[in-house]
């Protein structure tokens, strides 16, 4: 069972009322995604990615949208308790409803850890199913909404399982997005990639960056790459011990 909270260096995330808890996917995206002065986080959950983006980009204003009421309330509480409360706004709305009231090209960067379980067995927990399945926000909807809201030079950053990578790229292309960067993530050096971090833009940029990274080394410790990426967020073992 997940803990009720997850402590980072500059903020703490309470998550007992959120269907989707703090996980590696969100941390990876929050530490890797492209930023800007105006950032939109679609499906913020606990507020993890929104707060990570606010920490990484000190001049940014972050809008975090969440469809689930309990999660939105908890995300708002997490934001208020953080050092970034004056730059992060949590909005409890369906992203389609939110977008209806937004002007075109109003965000410099959009990030999303989207619901990506397509045509799979539903979780009996309704809130967890809402967070994990893409019937309420399909890839088609995600990209079409993002394309309208994203500035001409902006970047959309997402994380998805390797098995739906081609579907994601296909839907992005239909919405006139171009893949700029794809980083495939392995858990260990000998395993096949499980996740993809992808950046999409409105204007074709060549060459496309295609890379592979590993989370853990042979001794099951964080790899140098992962340690460097998340160094500003994860507490060290000594820091964790001092917090107990």
Short mmCIF file of C-alpha atoms in Angstrom, two decimals:
data_model
loop_
_atom_site.label_atom_id
_atom_site.label_comp_id
_atom_site.label_asym_id
_atom_site.label_seq_id
_atom_site.Cartn_x
_atom_site.Cartn_y
_atom_site.Cartn_z
CA UNK A 1 0.00 0.00 0.00
CA UNK A 2 1.32 3.45 -0.93
CA UNK A 3 2.14 5.92 1.82
CA UNK A 4 -0.26 8.80 2.44
CA UNK A 5 2.45 11.24 1.42
CA UNK A 6 5.64 11.47 -0.61
CA UNK A 7 8.32 13.92 0.48
CA UNK A 8 10.57 15.71 -2.02
CA UNK A 9 13.32 18.22 -1.31
CA UNK A 10 11.18 21.33 -1.70
CA UNK A 11 7.61 20.07 -1.26
CA UNK A 12 5.52 17.21 0.11
CA UNK A 13 2.68 15.52 -1.76
CA UNK A 14 -0.22 14.09 0.20
CA UNK A 15 -2.00 11.49 -1.92
CA UNK A 16 -4.50 9.54 0.19
CA UNK A 17 -7.44 11.01 -1.77
CA UNK A 18 -5.89 10.55 -5.21
CA UNK A 19 -6.54 7.45 -7.31
CA UNK A 20 -3.13 7.60 -8.95
CA UNK A 21 -0.28 7.91 -6.46
CA UNK A 22 3.14 9.44 -7.00
CA UNK A 23 5.03 7.18 -9.41
CA UNK A 24 8.15 6.98 -11.52
CA UNK A 25 6.33 8.01 -14.74
CA UNK A 26 5.27 11.34 -13.26
CA UNK A 27 8.66 12.03 -11.71
CA UNK A 28 10.42 11.28 -15.00
CA UNK A 29 8.12 13.56 -16.96
CA UNK A 30 8.26 16.37 -14.41
CA UNK A 31 12.06 16.31 -14.36
CA UNK A 32 12.45 16.00 -18.16
CA UNK A 33 9.63 17.95 -19.83
CA UNK A 34 10.16 21.18 -21.71
CA UNK A 35 9.02 24.32 -19.91
CA UNK A 36 8.18 27.94 -20.59
CA UNK A 37 6.63 31.00 -19.01
CA UNK A 38 3.07 29.62 -19.27
CA UNK A 39 2.77 25.89 -18.53
CA UNK A 40 -0.32 23.65 -18.62
CA UNK A 41 -0.41 20.30 -16.78
CA UNK A 42 -3.27 18.13 -18.06
CA UNK A 43 -4.47 15.59 -15.47
CA UNK A 44 -2.40 16.83 -12.55
CA UNK A 45 -3.49 14.22 -9.96
CA UNK A 46 -1.57 15.02 -6.78
CA UNK A 47 -0.02 18.10 -8.38
CA UNK A 48 3.33 16.34 -8.79
CA UNK A 49 4.25 17.45 -12.30
CA UNK A 50 2.86 20.97 -11.83
CA UNK A 51 5.02 21.51 -8.75
CA UNK A 52 8.09 19.99 -10.38
CA UNK A 53 7.69 22.32 -13.35
CA UNK A 54 7.23 25.31 -11.03
CA UNK A 55 10.45 24.36 -9.22
CA UNK A 56 12.42 23.87 -12.45
CA UNK A 57 11.18 27.07 -14.12
CA UNK A 58 11.16 29.89 -11.52
CA UNK A 59 9.60 32.43 -13.91
CA UNK A 60 6.74 30.14 -14.98
CA UNK A 61 3.06 30.29 -14.14
CA UNK A 62 1.58 26.78 -14.07
CA UNK A 63 -2.05 25.84 -14.64
CA UNK A 64 -2.94 22.33 -13.43
CA UNK A 65 -6.24 20.80 -14.61
CA UNK A 66 -7.80 17.75 -12.94
CA UNK A 67 -11.17 16.09 -13.67
CA UNK A 68 -11.53 14.24 -10.35
CA UNK A 69 -12.84 16.44 -7.54
CA UNK A 70 -11.05 14.73 -4.65
CA UNK A 71 -7.74 14.74 -6.50
CA UNK A 72 -8.13 18.39 -7.48
CA UNK A 73 -8.83 19.33 -3.86
CA UNK A 74 -5.76 17.44 -2.65
CA UNK A 75 -3.58 18.90 -5.40
CA UNK A 76 -4.73 22.38 -4.38
CA UNK A 77 -3.82 21.65 -0.76
CA UNK A 78 -0.40 20.35 -1.82
CA UNK A 79 0.20 23.49 -3.86
CA UNK A 80 -0.86 25.81 -1.02
CA UNK A 81 1.60 24.08 1.33
CA UNK A 82 4.45 24.38 -1.20
CA UNK A 83 6.87 27.26 -1.91
CA UNK A 84 5.23 27.72 -5.32
CA UNK A 85 1.66 28.51 -4.27
CA UNK A 86 1.67 31.94 -5.95
CA UNK A 87 2.59 30.46 -9.35
CA UNK A 88 0.50 27.27 -9.56
CA UNK A 89 -3.27 27.25 -10.06
CA UNK A 90 -5.27 24.01 -9.76
CA UNK A 91 -8.54 23.89 -11.69
CA UNK A 92 -11.16 21.19 -11.18
CA UNK A 93 -12.52 20.70 -14.69
CA UNK A 94 -12.68 18.35 -17.61
CA UNK A 95 -9.88 19.46 -19.96
CA UNK A 96 -12.38 19.81 -22.81
CA UNK A 97 -14.47 22.23 -20.72
CA UNK A 98 -11.35 24.07 -19.59
CA UNK A 99 -10.13 24.48 -23.17
CA UNK A 100 -13.44 25.98 -24.33
CA UNK A 101 -12.71 29.11 -22.30
CA UNK A 102 -9.03 29.42 -23.28
CA UNK A 103 -7.72 31.58 -26.12
CA UNK A 104 -5.70 29.88 -28.86
CA UNK A 105 -1.94 29.45 -28.36
CA UNK A 106 -2.03 30.58 -24.72
CA UNK A 107 0.59 28.14 -23.31
CA UNK A 108 4.31 27.90 -24.02
CA UNK A 109 4.52 24.31 -22.76
CA UNK A 110 2.02 21.53 -22.08
CA UNK A 111 2.78 18.40 -20.06
CA UNK A 112 0.61 15.34 -19.53
CA UNK A 113 0.92 11.92 -17.95
CA UNK A 114 -2.22 10.79 -19.77
CA UNK A 115 -4.57 7.85 -19.13
CA UNK A 116 -3.13 5.28 -21.50
CA UNK A 117 -4.80 1.93 -20.83
CA UNK A 118 -6.60 1.38 -24.14
CA UNK A 119 -9.24 -1.37 -24.47
CA UNK A 120 -8.02 -3.06 -21.30
CA UNK A 121 -9.93 -4.50 -18.35
CA UNK A 122 -11.37 -1.72 -16.25
CA UNK A 123 -10.29 -1.31 -12.63
CA UNK A 124 -13.28 -1.82 -10.27
CA UNK A 125 -12.25 1.36 -8.45
CA UNK A 126 -14.10 4.02 -10.47
CA UNK A 127 -11.68 6.82 -9.63
CA UNK A 128 -8.64 4.73 -10.47
CA UNK A 129 -10.28 3.65 -13.72
CA UNK A 130 -10.94 7.30 -14.56
CA UNK A 131 -7.28 8.10 -14.03
CA UNK A 132 -5.91 5.06 -15.89
CA UNK A 133 -8.17 4.57 -18.91
CA UNK A 134 -8.29 6.87 -21.91
CA UNK A 135 -12.02 6.81 -22.65
CA UNK A 136 -12.43 10.19 -20.93
CA UNK A 137 -9.36 11.66 -22.65
CA UNK A 138 -8.28 9.87 -25.81
CA UNK A 139 -4.95 10.52 -27.47
CA UNK A 140 -6.89 12.17 -30.29
CA UNK A 141 -8.52 14.61 -27.86
CA UNK A 142 -5.28 15.24 -25.99
CA UNK A 143 -3.40 16.21 -29.14
CA UNK A 144 -6.19 18.24 -30.75
CA UNK A 145 -6.73 20.27 -27.57
CA UNK A 146 -3.00 20.68 -27.02
CA UNK A 147 -2.43 21.84 -30.59
CA UNK A 148 -4.96 24.64 -30.22
CA UNK A 149 -3.69 25.78 -26.81
CA UNK A 150 0.04 25.54 -27.57
CA UNK A 151 2.05 28.54 -28.79
CA UNK A 152 3.67 28.18 -32.25
CA UNK A 153 7.11 27.54 -30.74
CA UNK A 154 5.76 25.58 -27.75
CA UNK A 155 6.43 21.96 -26.79
CA UNK A 156 4.03 19.21 -25.68
CA UNK A 157 5.73 16.61 -23.44
CA UNK A 158 4.09 13.25 -22.59
CA UNK A 159 4.95 9.87 -21.13
CA UNK A 160 3.45 6.60 -22.39
CA UNK A 161 4.12 2.85 -22.42
CA UNK A 162 6.28 1.56 -25.27
CA UNK A 163 3.43 -0.64 -26.53
CA UNK A 164 1.29 2.40 -27.42
CA UNK A 165 4.18 4.49 -28.80
CA UNK A 166 3.07 4.07 -32.42
CA UNK A 167 -0.52 4.98 -31.52
CA UNK A 168 0.66 8.13 -29.74
CA UNK A 169 2.83 9.17 -32.68
CA UNK A 170 0.00 8.47 -35.12
CA UNK A 171 -2.53 10.59 -33.26
CA UNK A 172 0.05 13.35 -32.84
CA UNK A 173 0.64 13.37 -36.59
CA UNK A 174 -3.09 13.57 -37.33
CA UNK A 175 -3.21 16.73 -35.18
CA UNK A 176 -0.24 18.16 -37.16
CA UNK A 177 2.33 17.64 -34.41
CA UNK A 178 5.91 16.57 -35.19
CA UNK A 179 7.96 14.32 -32.93
CA UNK A 180 11.01 16.23 -31.73
CA UNK A 181 12.44 13.83 -29.16
CA UNK A 182 11.80 10.26 -27.98
CA UNK A 183 13.57 8.89 -24.92
CA UNK A 184 12.88 5.19 -24.24
CA UNK A 185 13.29 4.13 -20.61
CA UNK A 186 14.64 0.78 -19.43
CA UNK A 187 14.27 -0.32 -15.82
CA UNK A 188 17.64 -2.16 -15.93
CA UNK A 189 20.29 -2.50 -18.67
CA UNK A 190 19.18 -6.02 -19.69
CA UNK A 191 15.45 -5.30 -19.89
CA UNK A 192 13.52 -3.96 -22.86
CA UNK A 193 12.24 -0.36 -22.68
CA UNK A 194 8.93 0.03 -20.84
CA UNK A 195 8.18 3.74 -21.13
CA UNK A 196 8.70 6.53 -23.65
CA UNK A 197 9.16 10.20 -22.90
CA UNK A 198 8.18 12.19 -25.98
CA UNK A 199 8.26 15.84 -27.01
CA UNK A 200 6.07 17.13 -29.83
CA UNK A 201 6.25 20.47 -31.66
CA UNK A 202 4.28 22.31 -34.35
CA UNK A 203 7.22 22.81 -36.69
CA UNK A 204 9.42 20.00 -38.01
CA UNK A 205 12.87 19.95 -36.42
CA UNK A 206 15.58 17.69 -37.80
CA UNK A 207 17.14 15.46 -36.75
CA UNK A 208 14.70 13.81 -34.34
CA UNK A 209 16.43 12.85 -31.09
CA UNK A 210 16.07 9.11 -30.37
CA UNK A 211 17.75 7.90 -27.17
CA UNK A 212 17.56 5.17 -24.52
CA UNK A 213 18.11 5.64 -20.77
CA UNK A 214 18.28 3.23 -17.82
CA UNK A 215 16.79 3.78 -14.37
CA UNK A 216 18.84 1.26 -12.36
CA UNK A 217 22.33 -0.11 -12.78
CA UNK A 218 23.34 -3.75 -12.37
CA UNK A 219 23.38 -3.44 -8.58
CA UNK A 220 19.78 -2.11 -8.51
CA UNK A 221 20.88 1.40 -7.56
CA UNK A 222 19.73 4.51 -9.40
CA UNK A 223 21.75 4.98 -12.56
CA UNK A 224 23.94 8.05 -12.94
CA UNK A 225 21.49 9.34 -15.56
CA UNK A 226 18.45 8.94 -13.30
CA UNK A 227 20.29 10.33 -10.29
CA UNK A 228 21.35 13.39 -12.25
CA UNK A 229 17.87 13.94 -13.70
CA UNK A 230 16.13 13.81 -10.33
CA UNK A 231 18.84 15.18 -8.05
CA UNK A 232 16.91 18.40 -7.36
CA UNK A 233 13.84 16.45 -6.23
CA UNK A 234 14.56 13.14 -4.51
CA UNK A 235 15.81 13.22 -0.95
CA UNK A 236 18.99 11.29 -0.20
CA UNK A 237 18.89 8.37 2.23
CA UNK A 238 20.43 10.62 4.89
CA UNK A 239 17.81 13.31 4.30
CA UNK A 240 15.00 10.75 4.44
CA UNK A 241 16.29 9.41 7.74
CA UNK A 242 16.42 12.91 9.23
CA UNK A 243 12.77 13.46 8.27
CA UNK A 244 11.50 10.42 10.17
#
